[in-house]
Structures are given as C-alpha cells and as structure tokens.
Short mmCIF file of C-alpha atoms in Angstrom, two decimals:
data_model
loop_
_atom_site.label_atom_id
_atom_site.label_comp_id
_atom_site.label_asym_id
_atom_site.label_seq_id
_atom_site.Cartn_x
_atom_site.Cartn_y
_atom_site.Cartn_z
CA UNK A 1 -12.67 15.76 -10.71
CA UNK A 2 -12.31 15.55 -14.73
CA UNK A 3 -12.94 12.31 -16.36
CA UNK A 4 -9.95 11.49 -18.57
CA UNK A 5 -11.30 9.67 -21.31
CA UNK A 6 -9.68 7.15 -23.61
CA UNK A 7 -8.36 9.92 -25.97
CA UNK A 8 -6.81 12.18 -23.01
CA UNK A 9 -5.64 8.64 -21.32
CA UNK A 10 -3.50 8.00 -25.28
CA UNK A 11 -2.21 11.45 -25.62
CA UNK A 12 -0.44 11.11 -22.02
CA UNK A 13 0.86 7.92 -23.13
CA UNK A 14 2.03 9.19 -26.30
CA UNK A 15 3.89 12.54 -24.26
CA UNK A 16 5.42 9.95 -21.84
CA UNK A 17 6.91 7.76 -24.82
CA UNK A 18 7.96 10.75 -26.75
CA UNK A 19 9.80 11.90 -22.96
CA UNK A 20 11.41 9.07 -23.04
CA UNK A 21 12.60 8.00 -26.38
CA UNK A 22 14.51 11.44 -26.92
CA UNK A 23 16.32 10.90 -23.62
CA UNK A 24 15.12 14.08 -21.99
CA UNK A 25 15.02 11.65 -18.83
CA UNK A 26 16.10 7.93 -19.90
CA UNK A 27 19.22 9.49 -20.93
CA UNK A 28 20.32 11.83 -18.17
CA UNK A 29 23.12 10.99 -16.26
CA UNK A 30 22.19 9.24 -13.04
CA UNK A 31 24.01 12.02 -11.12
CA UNK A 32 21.74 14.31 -12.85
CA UNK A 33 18.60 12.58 -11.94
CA UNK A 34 19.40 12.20 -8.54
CA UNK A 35 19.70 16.10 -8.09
CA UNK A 36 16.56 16.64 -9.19
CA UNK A 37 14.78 13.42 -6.91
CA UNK A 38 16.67 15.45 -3.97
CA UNK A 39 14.82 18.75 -5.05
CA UNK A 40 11.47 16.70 -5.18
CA UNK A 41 12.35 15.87 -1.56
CA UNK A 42 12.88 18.92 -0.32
CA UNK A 43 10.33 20.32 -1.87
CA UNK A 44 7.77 18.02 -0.94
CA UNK A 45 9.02 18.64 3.27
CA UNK A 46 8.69 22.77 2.05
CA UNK A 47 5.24 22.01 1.26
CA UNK A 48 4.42 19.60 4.55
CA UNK A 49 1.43 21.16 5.55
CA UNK A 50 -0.08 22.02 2.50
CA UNK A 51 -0.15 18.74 1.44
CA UNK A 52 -1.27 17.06 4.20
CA UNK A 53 -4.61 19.64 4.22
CA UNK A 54 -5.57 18.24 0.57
CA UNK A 55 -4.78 14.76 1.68
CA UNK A 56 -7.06 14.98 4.32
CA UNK A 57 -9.89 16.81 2.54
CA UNK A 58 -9.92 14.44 0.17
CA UNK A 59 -9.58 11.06 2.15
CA UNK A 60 -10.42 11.89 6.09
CA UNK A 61 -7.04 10.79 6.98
CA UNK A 62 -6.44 11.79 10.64
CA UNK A 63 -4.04 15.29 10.41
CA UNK A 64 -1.14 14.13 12.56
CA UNK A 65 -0.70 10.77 10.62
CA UNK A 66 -0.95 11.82 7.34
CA UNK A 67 1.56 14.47 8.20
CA UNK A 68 4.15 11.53 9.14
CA UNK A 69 2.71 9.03 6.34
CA UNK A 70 1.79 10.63 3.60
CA UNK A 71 4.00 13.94 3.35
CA UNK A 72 6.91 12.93 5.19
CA UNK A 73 6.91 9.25 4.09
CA UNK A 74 7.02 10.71 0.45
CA UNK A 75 9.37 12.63 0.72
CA UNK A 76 11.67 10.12 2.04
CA UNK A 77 10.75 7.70 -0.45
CA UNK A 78 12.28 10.21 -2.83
CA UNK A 79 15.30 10.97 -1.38
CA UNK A 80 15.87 7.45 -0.44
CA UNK A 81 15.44 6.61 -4.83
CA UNK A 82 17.78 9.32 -5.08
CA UNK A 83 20.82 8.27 -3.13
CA UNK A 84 20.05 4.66 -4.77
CA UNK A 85 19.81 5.20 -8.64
CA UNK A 86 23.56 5.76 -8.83
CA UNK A 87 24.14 2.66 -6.60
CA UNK A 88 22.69 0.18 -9.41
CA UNK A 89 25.38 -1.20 -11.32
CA UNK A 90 25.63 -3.92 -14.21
CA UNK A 91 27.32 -7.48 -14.12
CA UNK A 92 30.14 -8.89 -15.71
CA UNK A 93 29.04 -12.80 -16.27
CA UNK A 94 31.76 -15.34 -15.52
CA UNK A 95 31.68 -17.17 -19.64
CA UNK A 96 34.80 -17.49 -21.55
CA UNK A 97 38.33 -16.74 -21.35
CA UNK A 98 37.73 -14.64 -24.84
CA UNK A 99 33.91 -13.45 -24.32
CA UNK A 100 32.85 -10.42 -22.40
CA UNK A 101 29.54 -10.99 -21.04
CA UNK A 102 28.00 -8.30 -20.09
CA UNK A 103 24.28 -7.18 -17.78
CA UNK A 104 22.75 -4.14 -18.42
CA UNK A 105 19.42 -2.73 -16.30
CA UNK A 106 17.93 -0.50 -18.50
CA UNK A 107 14.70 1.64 -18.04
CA UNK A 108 11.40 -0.26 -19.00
CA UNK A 109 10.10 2.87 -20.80
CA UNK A 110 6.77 3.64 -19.94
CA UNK A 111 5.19 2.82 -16.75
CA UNK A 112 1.43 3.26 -15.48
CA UNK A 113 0.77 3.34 -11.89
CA UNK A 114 -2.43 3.62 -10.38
CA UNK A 115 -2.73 4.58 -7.18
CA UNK A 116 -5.53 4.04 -4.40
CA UNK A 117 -7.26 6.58 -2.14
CA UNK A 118 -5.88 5.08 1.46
CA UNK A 119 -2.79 6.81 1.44
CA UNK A 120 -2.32 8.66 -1.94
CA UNK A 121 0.78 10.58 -1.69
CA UNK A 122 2.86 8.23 0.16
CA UNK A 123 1.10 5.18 -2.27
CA UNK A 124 1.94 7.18 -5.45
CA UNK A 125 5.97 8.46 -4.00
CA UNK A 126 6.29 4.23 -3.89
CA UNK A 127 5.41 3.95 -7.68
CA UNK A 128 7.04 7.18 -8.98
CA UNK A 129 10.05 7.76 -7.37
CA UNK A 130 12.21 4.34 -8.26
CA UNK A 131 10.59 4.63 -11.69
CA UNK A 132 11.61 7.50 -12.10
CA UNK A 133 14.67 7.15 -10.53
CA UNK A 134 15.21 4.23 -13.53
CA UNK A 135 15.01 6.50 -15.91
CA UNK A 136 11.34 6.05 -17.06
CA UNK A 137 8.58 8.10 -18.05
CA UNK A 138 5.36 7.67 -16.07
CA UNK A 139 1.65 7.93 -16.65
CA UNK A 140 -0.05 7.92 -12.92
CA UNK A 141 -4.11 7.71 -12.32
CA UNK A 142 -4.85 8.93 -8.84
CA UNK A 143 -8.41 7.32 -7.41
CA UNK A 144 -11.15 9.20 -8.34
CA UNK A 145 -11.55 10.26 -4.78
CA UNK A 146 -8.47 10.99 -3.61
CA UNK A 147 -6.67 12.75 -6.67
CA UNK A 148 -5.67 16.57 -5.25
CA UNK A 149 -2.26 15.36 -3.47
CA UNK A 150 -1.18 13.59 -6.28
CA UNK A 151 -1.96 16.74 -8.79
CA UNK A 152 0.02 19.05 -6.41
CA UNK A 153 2.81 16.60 -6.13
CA UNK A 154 3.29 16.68 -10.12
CA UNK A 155 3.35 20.29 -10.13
CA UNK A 156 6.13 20.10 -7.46
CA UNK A 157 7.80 17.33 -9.58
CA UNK A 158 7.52 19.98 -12.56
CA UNK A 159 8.54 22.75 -10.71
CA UNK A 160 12.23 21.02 -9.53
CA UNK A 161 13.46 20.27 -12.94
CA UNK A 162 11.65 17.12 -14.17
CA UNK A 163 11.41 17.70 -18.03
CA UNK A 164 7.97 18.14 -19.49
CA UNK A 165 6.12 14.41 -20.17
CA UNK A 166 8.04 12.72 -18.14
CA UNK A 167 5.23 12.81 -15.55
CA UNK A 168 1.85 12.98 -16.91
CA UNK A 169 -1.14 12.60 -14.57
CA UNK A 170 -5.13 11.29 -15.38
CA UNK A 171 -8.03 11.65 -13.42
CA UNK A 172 -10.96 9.79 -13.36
CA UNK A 173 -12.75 6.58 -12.58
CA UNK A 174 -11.04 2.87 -13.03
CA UNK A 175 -13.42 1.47 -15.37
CA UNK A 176 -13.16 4.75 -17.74
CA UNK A 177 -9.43 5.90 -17.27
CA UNK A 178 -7.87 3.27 -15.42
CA UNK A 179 -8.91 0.73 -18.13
CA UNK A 180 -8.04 2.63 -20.84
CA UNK A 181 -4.22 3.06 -19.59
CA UNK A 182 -4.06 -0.59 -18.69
CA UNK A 183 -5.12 -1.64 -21.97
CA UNK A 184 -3.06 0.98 -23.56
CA UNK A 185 -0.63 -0.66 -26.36
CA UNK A 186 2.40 1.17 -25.63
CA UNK A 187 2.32 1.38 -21.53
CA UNK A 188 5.30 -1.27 -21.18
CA UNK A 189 4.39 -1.88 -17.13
CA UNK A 190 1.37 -1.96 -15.23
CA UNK A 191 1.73 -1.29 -10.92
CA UNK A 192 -0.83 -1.53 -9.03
CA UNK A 193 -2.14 -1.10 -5.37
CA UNK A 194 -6.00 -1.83 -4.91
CA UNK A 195 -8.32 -4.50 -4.64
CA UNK A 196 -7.78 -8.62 -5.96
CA UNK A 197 -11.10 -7.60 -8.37
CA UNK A 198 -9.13 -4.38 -10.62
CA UNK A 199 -6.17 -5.97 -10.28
CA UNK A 200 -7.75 -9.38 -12.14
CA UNK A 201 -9.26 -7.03 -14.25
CA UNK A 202 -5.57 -5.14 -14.90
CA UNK A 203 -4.30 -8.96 -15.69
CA UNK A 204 -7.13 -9.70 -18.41
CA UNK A 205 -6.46 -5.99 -19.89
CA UNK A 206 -2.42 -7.14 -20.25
CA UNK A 207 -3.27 -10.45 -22.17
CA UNK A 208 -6.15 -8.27 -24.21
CA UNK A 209 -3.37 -5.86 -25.17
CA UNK A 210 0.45 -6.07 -25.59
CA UNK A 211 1.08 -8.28 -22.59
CA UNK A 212 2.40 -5.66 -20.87
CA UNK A 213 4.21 -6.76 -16.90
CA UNK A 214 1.54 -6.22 -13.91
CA UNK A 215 2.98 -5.33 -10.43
CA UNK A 216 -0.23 -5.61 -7.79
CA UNK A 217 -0.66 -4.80 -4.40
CA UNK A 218 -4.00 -6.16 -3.64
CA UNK A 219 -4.56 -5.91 0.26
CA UNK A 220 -4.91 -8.46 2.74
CA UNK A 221 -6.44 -10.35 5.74
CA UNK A 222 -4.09 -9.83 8.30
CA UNK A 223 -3.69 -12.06 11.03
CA UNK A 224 -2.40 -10.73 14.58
CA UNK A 225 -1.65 -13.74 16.92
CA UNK A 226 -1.19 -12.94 20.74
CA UNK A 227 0.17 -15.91 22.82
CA UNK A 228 -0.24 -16.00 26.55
CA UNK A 229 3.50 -15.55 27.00
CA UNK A 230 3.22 -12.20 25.30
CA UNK A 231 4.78 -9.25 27.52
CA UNK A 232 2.91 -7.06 28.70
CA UNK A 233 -0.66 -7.48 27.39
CA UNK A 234 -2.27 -3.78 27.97
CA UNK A 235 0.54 -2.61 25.35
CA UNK A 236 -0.12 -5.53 23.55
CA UNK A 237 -4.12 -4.92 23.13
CA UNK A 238 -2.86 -0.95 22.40
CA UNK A 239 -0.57 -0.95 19.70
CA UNK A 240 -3.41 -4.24 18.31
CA UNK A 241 -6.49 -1.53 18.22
CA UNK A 242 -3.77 0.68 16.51
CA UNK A 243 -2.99 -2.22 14.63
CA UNK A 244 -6.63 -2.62 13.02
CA UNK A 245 -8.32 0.87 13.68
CA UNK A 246 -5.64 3.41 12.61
CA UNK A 247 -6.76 5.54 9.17
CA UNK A 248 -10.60 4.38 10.43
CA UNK A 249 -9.14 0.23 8.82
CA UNK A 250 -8.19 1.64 5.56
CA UNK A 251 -4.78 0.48 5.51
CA UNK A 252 -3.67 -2.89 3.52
CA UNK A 253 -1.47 -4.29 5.94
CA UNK A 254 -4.11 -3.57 9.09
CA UNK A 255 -4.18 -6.43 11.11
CA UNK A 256 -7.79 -7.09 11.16
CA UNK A 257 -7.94 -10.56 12.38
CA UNK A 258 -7.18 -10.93 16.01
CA UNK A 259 -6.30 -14.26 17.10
CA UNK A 260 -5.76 -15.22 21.18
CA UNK A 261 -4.73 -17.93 22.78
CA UNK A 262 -7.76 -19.27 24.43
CA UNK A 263 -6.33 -18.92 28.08
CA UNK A 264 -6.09 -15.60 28.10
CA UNK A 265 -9.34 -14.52 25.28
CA UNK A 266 -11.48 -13.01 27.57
CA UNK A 267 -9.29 -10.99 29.65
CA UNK A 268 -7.41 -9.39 26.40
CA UNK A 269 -9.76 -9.01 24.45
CA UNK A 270 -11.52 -6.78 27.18
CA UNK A 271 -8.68 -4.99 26.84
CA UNK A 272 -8.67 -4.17 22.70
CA UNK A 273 -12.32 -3.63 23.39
CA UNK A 274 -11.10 -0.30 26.38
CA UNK A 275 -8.53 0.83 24.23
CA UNK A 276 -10.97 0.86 20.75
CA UNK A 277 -13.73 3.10 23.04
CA UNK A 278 -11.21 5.29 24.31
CA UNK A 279 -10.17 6.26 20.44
CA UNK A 280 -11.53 9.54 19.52
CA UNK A 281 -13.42 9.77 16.47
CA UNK A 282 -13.59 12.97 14.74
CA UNK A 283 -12.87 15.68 12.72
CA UNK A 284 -9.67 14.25 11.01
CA UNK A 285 -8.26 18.49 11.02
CA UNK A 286 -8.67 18.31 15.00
CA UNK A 287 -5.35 18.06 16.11
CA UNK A 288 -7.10 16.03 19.31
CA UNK A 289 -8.56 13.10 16.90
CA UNK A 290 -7.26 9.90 16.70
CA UNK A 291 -9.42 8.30 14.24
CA UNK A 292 -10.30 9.91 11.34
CA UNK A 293 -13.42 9.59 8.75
CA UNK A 294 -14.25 6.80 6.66
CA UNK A 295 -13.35 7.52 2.74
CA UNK A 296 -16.90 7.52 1.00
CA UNK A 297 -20.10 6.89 1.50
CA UNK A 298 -20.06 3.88 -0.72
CA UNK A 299 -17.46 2.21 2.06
CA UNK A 300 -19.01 3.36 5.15
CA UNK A 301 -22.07 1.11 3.89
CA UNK A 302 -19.90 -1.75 3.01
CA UNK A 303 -18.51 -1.62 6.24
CA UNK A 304 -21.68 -1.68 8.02
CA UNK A 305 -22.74 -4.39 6.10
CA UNK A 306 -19.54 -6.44 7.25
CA UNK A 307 -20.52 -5.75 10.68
CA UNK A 308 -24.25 -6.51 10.28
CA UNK A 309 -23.18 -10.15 8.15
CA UNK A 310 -20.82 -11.38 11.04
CA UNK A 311 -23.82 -10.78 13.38
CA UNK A 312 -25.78 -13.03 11.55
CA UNK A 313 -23.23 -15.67 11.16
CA UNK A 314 -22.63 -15.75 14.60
CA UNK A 315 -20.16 -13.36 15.59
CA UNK A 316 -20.54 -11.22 18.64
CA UNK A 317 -20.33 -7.45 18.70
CA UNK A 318 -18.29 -5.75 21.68
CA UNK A 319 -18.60 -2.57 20.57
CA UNK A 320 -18.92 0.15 17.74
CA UNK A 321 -20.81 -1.84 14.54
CA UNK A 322 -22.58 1.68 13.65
CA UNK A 323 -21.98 5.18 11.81
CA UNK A 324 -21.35 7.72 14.70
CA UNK A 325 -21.55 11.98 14.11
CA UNK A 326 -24.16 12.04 11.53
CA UNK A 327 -24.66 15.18 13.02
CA UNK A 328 -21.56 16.51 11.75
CA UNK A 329 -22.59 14.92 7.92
CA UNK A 330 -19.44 12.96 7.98
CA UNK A 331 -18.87 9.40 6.94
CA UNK A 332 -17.72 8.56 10.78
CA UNK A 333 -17.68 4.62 12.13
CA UNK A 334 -17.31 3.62 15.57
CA UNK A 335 -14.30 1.12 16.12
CA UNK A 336 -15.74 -1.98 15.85
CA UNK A 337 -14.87 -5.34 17.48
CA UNK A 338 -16.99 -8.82 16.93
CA UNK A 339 -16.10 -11.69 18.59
CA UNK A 340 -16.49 -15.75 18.02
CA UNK A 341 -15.77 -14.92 14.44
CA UNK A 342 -14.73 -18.98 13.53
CA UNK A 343 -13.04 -19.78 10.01
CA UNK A 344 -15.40 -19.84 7.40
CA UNK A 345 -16.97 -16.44 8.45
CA UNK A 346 -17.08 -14.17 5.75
CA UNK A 347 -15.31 -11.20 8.37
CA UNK A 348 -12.53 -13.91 9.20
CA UNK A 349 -12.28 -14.68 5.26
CA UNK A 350 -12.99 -11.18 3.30
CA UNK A 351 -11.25 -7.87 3.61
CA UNK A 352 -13.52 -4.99 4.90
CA UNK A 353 -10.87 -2.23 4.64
CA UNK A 354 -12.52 -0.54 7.47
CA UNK A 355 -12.54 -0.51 11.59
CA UNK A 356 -13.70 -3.75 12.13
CA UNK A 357 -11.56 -6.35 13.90
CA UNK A 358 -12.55 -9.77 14.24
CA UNK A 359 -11.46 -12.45 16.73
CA UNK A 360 -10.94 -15.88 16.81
CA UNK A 361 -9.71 -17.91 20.00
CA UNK A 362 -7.14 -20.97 19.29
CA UNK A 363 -5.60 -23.26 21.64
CA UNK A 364 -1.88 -24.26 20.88
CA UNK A 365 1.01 -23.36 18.32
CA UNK A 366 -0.09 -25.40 15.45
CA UNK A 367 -4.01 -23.77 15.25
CA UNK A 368 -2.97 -20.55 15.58
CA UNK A 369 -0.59 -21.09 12.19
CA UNK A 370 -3.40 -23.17 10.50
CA UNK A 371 -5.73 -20.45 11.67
CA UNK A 372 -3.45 -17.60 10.54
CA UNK A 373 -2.59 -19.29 6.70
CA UNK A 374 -6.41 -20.46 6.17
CA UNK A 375 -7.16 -17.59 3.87
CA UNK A 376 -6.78 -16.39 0.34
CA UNK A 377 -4.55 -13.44 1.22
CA UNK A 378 -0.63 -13.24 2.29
CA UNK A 379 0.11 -9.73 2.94
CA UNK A 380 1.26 -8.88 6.35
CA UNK A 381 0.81 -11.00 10.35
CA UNK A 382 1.74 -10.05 13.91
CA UNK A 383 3.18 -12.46 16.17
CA UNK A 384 3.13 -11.56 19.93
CA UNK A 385 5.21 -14.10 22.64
CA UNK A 386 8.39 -13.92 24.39
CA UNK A 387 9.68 -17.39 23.24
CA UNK A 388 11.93 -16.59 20.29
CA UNK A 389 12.28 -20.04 19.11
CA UNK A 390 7.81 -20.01 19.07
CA UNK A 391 8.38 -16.52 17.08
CA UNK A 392 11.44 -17.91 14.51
CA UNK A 393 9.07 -20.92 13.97
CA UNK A 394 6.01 -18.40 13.75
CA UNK A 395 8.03 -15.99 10.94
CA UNK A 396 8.91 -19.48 8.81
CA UNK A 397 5.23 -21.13 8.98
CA UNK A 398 3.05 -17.97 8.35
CA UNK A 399 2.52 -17.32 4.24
CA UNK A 400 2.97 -13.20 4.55
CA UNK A 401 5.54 -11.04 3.09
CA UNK A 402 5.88 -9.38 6.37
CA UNK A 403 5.73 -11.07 9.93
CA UNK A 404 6.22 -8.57 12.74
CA UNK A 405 7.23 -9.80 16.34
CA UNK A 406 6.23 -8.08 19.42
CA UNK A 407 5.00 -5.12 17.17
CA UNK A 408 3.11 -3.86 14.74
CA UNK A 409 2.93 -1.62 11.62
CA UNK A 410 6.55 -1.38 11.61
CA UNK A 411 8.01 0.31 7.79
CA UNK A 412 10.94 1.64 6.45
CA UNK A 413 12.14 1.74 2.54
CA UNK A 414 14.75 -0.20 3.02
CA UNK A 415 12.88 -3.22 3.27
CA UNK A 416 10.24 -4.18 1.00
CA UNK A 417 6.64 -4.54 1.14
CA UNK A 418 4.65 -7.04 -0.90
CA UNK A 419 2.39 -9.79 -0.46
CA UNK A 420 1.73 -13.57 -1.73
CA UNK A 421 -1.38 -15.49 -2.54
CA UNK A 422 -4.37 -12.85 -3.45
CA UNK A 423 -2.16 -10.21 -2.29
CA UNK A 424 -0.33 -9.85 -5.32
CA UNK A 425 2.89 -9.74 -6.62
CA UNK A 426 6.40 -7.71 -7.31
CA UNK A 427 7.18 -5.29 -3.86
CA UNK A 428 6.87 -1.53 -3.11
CA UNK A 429 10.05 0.07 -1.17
CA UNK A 430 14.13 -1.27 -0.87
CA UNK A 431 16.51 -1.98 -3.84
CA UNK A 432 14.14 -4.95 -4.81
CA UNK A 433 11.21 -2.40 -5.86
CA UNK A 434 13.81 -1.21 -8.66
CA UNK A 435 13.61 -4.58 -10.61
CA UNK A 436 10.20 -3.63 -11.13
CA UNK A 437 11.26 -0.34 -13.55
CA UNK A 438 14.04 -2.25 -15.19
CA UNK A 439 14.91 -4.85 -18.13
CA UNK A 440 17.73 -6.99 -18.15
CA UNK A 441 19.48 -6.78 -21.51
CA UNK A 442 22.67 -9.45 -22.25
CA UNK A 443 25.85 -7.82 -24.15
CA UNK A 444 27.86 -11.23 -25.58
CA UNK A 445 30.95 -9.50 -27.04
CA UNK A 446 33.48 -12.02 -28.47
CA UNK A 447 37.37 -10.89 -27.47
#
C-alpha cells in the first residue's frame, strides 16, 4: 500500500477545505444529503460480498462475521446518519422578553479520522457517516494493513453522488501519514480508534499544532463477572469464549478478563475452557470457521508473548498459549485461557488485543467491583446473576461506558459506544456521536 507522505497528506486537506468552504456539501440541504447517505447504504448492501472478501484478505476476519459487522453494520450506520441529519434542530434560549437567542449546530469543517485494522469498514462507517451527515468534509487514513475496504467504500461514496473532496482518503503508516494529518494546521477535528500510545501521541500533535478537538477510542480491559446465581452457566461460559475469542481477541470491547465467583471457579471455568477447544480455527473464507487469523505477524508475537509473561508471573495455562496451522503460513493462535491471573499481573492489567482470556476468582459483591474497576481502562464489563438489584448495583459501581447484563457484545447505533479512563473520550454511534462533527454558534438578536 502507497505511503502518503506529508505533501499528499496537505493536498487532501487542502481538497477537503476547498469541498467545504464553497458549500458543495456544508451547504446542501439536509434533505439533499440524506438522499445521497441512503444511496451509500444501498450501495454498500449491493456490494455485500465484495466487500467482505477484501475485508477479510486484508485482516483474517472470520467470513460470516464480517459479513454481519463490517458490511452490513456499515451500511446501517449510514442509513441510520441519514434518517437523523434532518432530525437535528437548533434552540431558541429562554433570555429576554425583547432578545431572540438563538443555537445553531453547524459543521466543524474538516475532520480526520483514522481508522484501525480490527474492523475497518464498520470502524470507518462510525467516523464518516455522522460527519458527513453534518455537513463536513473528511480526510480518513485507513491502517496500513487493513486499507482495501475503506478505498472501495470511497469509490462507492463517489459513485452515489458525494461531490469530489468531500471524501479524500490516505494510505500509509501512523508515524508517516497519520502524524502528518494530525498535526495538520487546518484539520479542525481529530477521531480516533486505536491504542492509549497514538492516541497520546494524537493529543501532543493537537497542542503542537492548532489545538485542534481529539475524539479517541483507545480499547480496553474488559471485565466479565459471573456470579453463582447466574442462569444457566454452559450458555454463560458460551456466549463468555465468544465474548473474548471472537475476531481471534481483536475487538476493543472483548471481554478479556474473566472474573468467577470462587464457589463455582473450577466447574465454569472448565466449561469456557470446552467451549474455547471446540472453536474452529481456520481459514477465515471457510464458511465452517469460527475463528479467524490473527492480523499480522507483528501481533501474533505480541500475543504469544502475553501468554508466555502470565506464565511466568504465575498464571496457569488451560489451553491454547501457541501459534497453530503454520502449515497453512497463516498467522493462526489457539484460544487461549490462563488461570490464577491475580491483580497486578500484567495479562489482568494490559490489553493483548488477541485470544487470550485471563481469570481471576473473587469471593463476594464488593471484590468482584474492586476487582473489575482496578485498572487503567473503562471501556466495556459483563455482569452475569439473576438478582436484579446485585446487577442495578453492578451497572452503577463499574467505571465502563457499557455494562451488559446476562449478555454480551450486545450493539446497536442507537446507543453509543465510548469509554472512560484510558479508554478515551467523545462516543461512536446514537445522536450523541453527532456533537462530535458540530460547533455550537450563539445568535443574540436584540427585538
């Protein structure tokens, strides 16, 4: 994939201000944008398939999900920004008897997303479509890996009546492309979705250049807390392996820190431990795989190196901890589960965005909440147990942006994602994602 250098990185920038100061876009009426959002939709389900096959040549996403989160997620994301640009209205502030005070949302101008390799398409539809759907002009840097989706997609966008620079698209490494947009004097807003070390490095670019806003998304540690109330613990220990393992652990919100009430430890976890053999790892095109490859080299190493740390600090491993088909030449890990991780383990501490699930036993209410809160990140948590009031107390005490109960993984765009702590800040999906692509400008008109 082509390096976009500093030079390419400013003439993008300079098309996408130029796009949007003569109103080609910005000053369409929203009616008009929202027709051609729905064409982006549509076109994007036309194209299903297609997509999905570059997705998963470029990332090893298993073929069945990426069909349902990737191409089909995006193109809901899309029609969802559609049917909600025309719903976002100004205010009329209660101030005088003879002043009109007025709230308008107006586009930002120029927004830069960068977008990871996980889940590219469905990733990038978060960033593009409400900006867009604003009114703004974007400049979007796929990952270096993971960039072919993306490319297709603006061709699509092109293709259904977006006007020329509106959309411009960069390719190449963070520290050569990605720097130069962040640092870029005229990008007005920075979002992000990677890891807490780019995104500090996105923050120092803002304050180095025009102090442009930073929206980041940077992962998590998520905990997944089973009481021995929970219903039903085979499903439980299911959709938990699904919880940690699906996409081979390359998804932000997987929960990758099992946590069990002590009473019942040995028997569940048994159970996470049947259900993570019986995944089958593969070919991610094999319509029969559950588990796809790992992105890179580079991570499949990392990941091993988790594994292979938490065995020396005294964690316990169940199963998997290895690189499986090297036959095939693929970057292919077995599920992996350690036990007797405690808290200051660096697996119960640091994200490994890979299939490794650690697990931690607790005894009562309060540890498993001290347990769940005791690390740098605040993205998502699972909460297993039949006794609502235990859950309602669970949902208030954990530090997450998103608690499930007696689930997990659930999404939809009408409720936002976003994280606290060394997660980030600002959301992805709903209404609230809009404020990201807007300002708030006061008219004081005196009567």
């Amino acid at each position: 994939m082509a390096t976009a250098t500093a030079k390419d990185v400013d003439r993008a920038v300079v098309s996408a201000r130029r796009a949007f100061d003569d109103g080609r876009w910005s000053g369409l009426a929203p009616a008009a944008r929202k027709k051609v959002l729905h064409r982006i939709a549509d076109k994007i389900e036309a194209e299903a398939l297609a997509l999905t096959v570059l997705g998963v040549r470029d990332n090893g996403t298993e073929f069945n999900m990426a069909l349902k989160a990737e191409a089909g997620s995006a193109a809901g994301t899309f029609r969802y920004y559609a049917e909600a640009l025309d719903k976002v209205a100004g205010e009329v502030a209660p101030t005088a008897p003879d002043v009109l005070g007025l709230v308008h949302r107006a586009p930002v101008g120029v927004v830069g997303a960068i977008v990871p390799w996980n889940f590219p398409l469905m990733i990038g539809a978060w960033k593009l479509a409400p900006a867009l759907a604003m009114g703004n002009s974007v400049v979007l840097k796929p990952a270096e890996t993971a960039s072919l989706s993306l490319l297709r997609l603006a061709e699509i966008c092109a293709d259904c009546g977006l006007p020329d620079g509106v959309l411009n698209v960069v390719t190449g490494p963070g520290a050569v492309t990605g720097a130069a947009l962040s640092e870029h004097m005229d990008v007005d807003v920075m979002v992000f979705t990677g890891s807490g070390a780019t995104g500090r490095r996105l923050l120092v670019a803002s304050a180095r250049s025009n102090l442009k806003r930073c929206y980041l998304e940077l992962g998590g540690k998520s905990p997944n807390i089973v009481f021995a109330d929970a219903k039903d613990l085979d499903h439980v220990a299911k959709v938990s392996a699904m919880g940690i393992f699906r996409n081979s652990g390359q998804v932000c919100v997987a929960g990758s820190r099992l946590l069990v009430e002590a009473s019942i430890h040995e028997e569940f976890v048994a159970r996470v431990v049947a259900h993570a053999q019986a995944l089958r790892v593969g070919d991610p095109l094999d319509m029969n795989t559950q588990i796809g490859a790992v992105n890179s080299e580079t991570q499949l190493a990392a990941n091993l190196a988790h594994v292979e740390r938490a065995a020396a600090q005294g964690g316990e491993v169940l199963c998997g901890g290895g690189r499986i088909l090297s036959e095939t030449g693929g970057t292919y890990m077995a599920p992996t589960v350690v036990a007797g991780v405690t808290q200051d383990a660096d697996l119960f501490q640091k994200e490994v965005f890979g299939p490794v699930l650690s697990v931690t036993a607790f005894e009562s209410e309060d540890e498993a909440l001290r347990l769940a809160n005791a690390t740098d990140y605040g993205l998502a948590a699972g909460v297993w147990s039949q006794d609502l009031s235990r859950a309602h107390r669970c949902v208030a005490g954990i530090r997450a942006g998103v608690v499930h109960v007696n689930t997990y993984g659930g999404a939809d765009n009408t409720v936002p994602l976003g994280g606290v702590g060394q997660s980030g800040n600002g959301h992805d999906k709903s209404l609230h994602a809009l404020e990201k692509y807007v300002d708030l400008k006061t008219a004081w008109i005196q009567l």
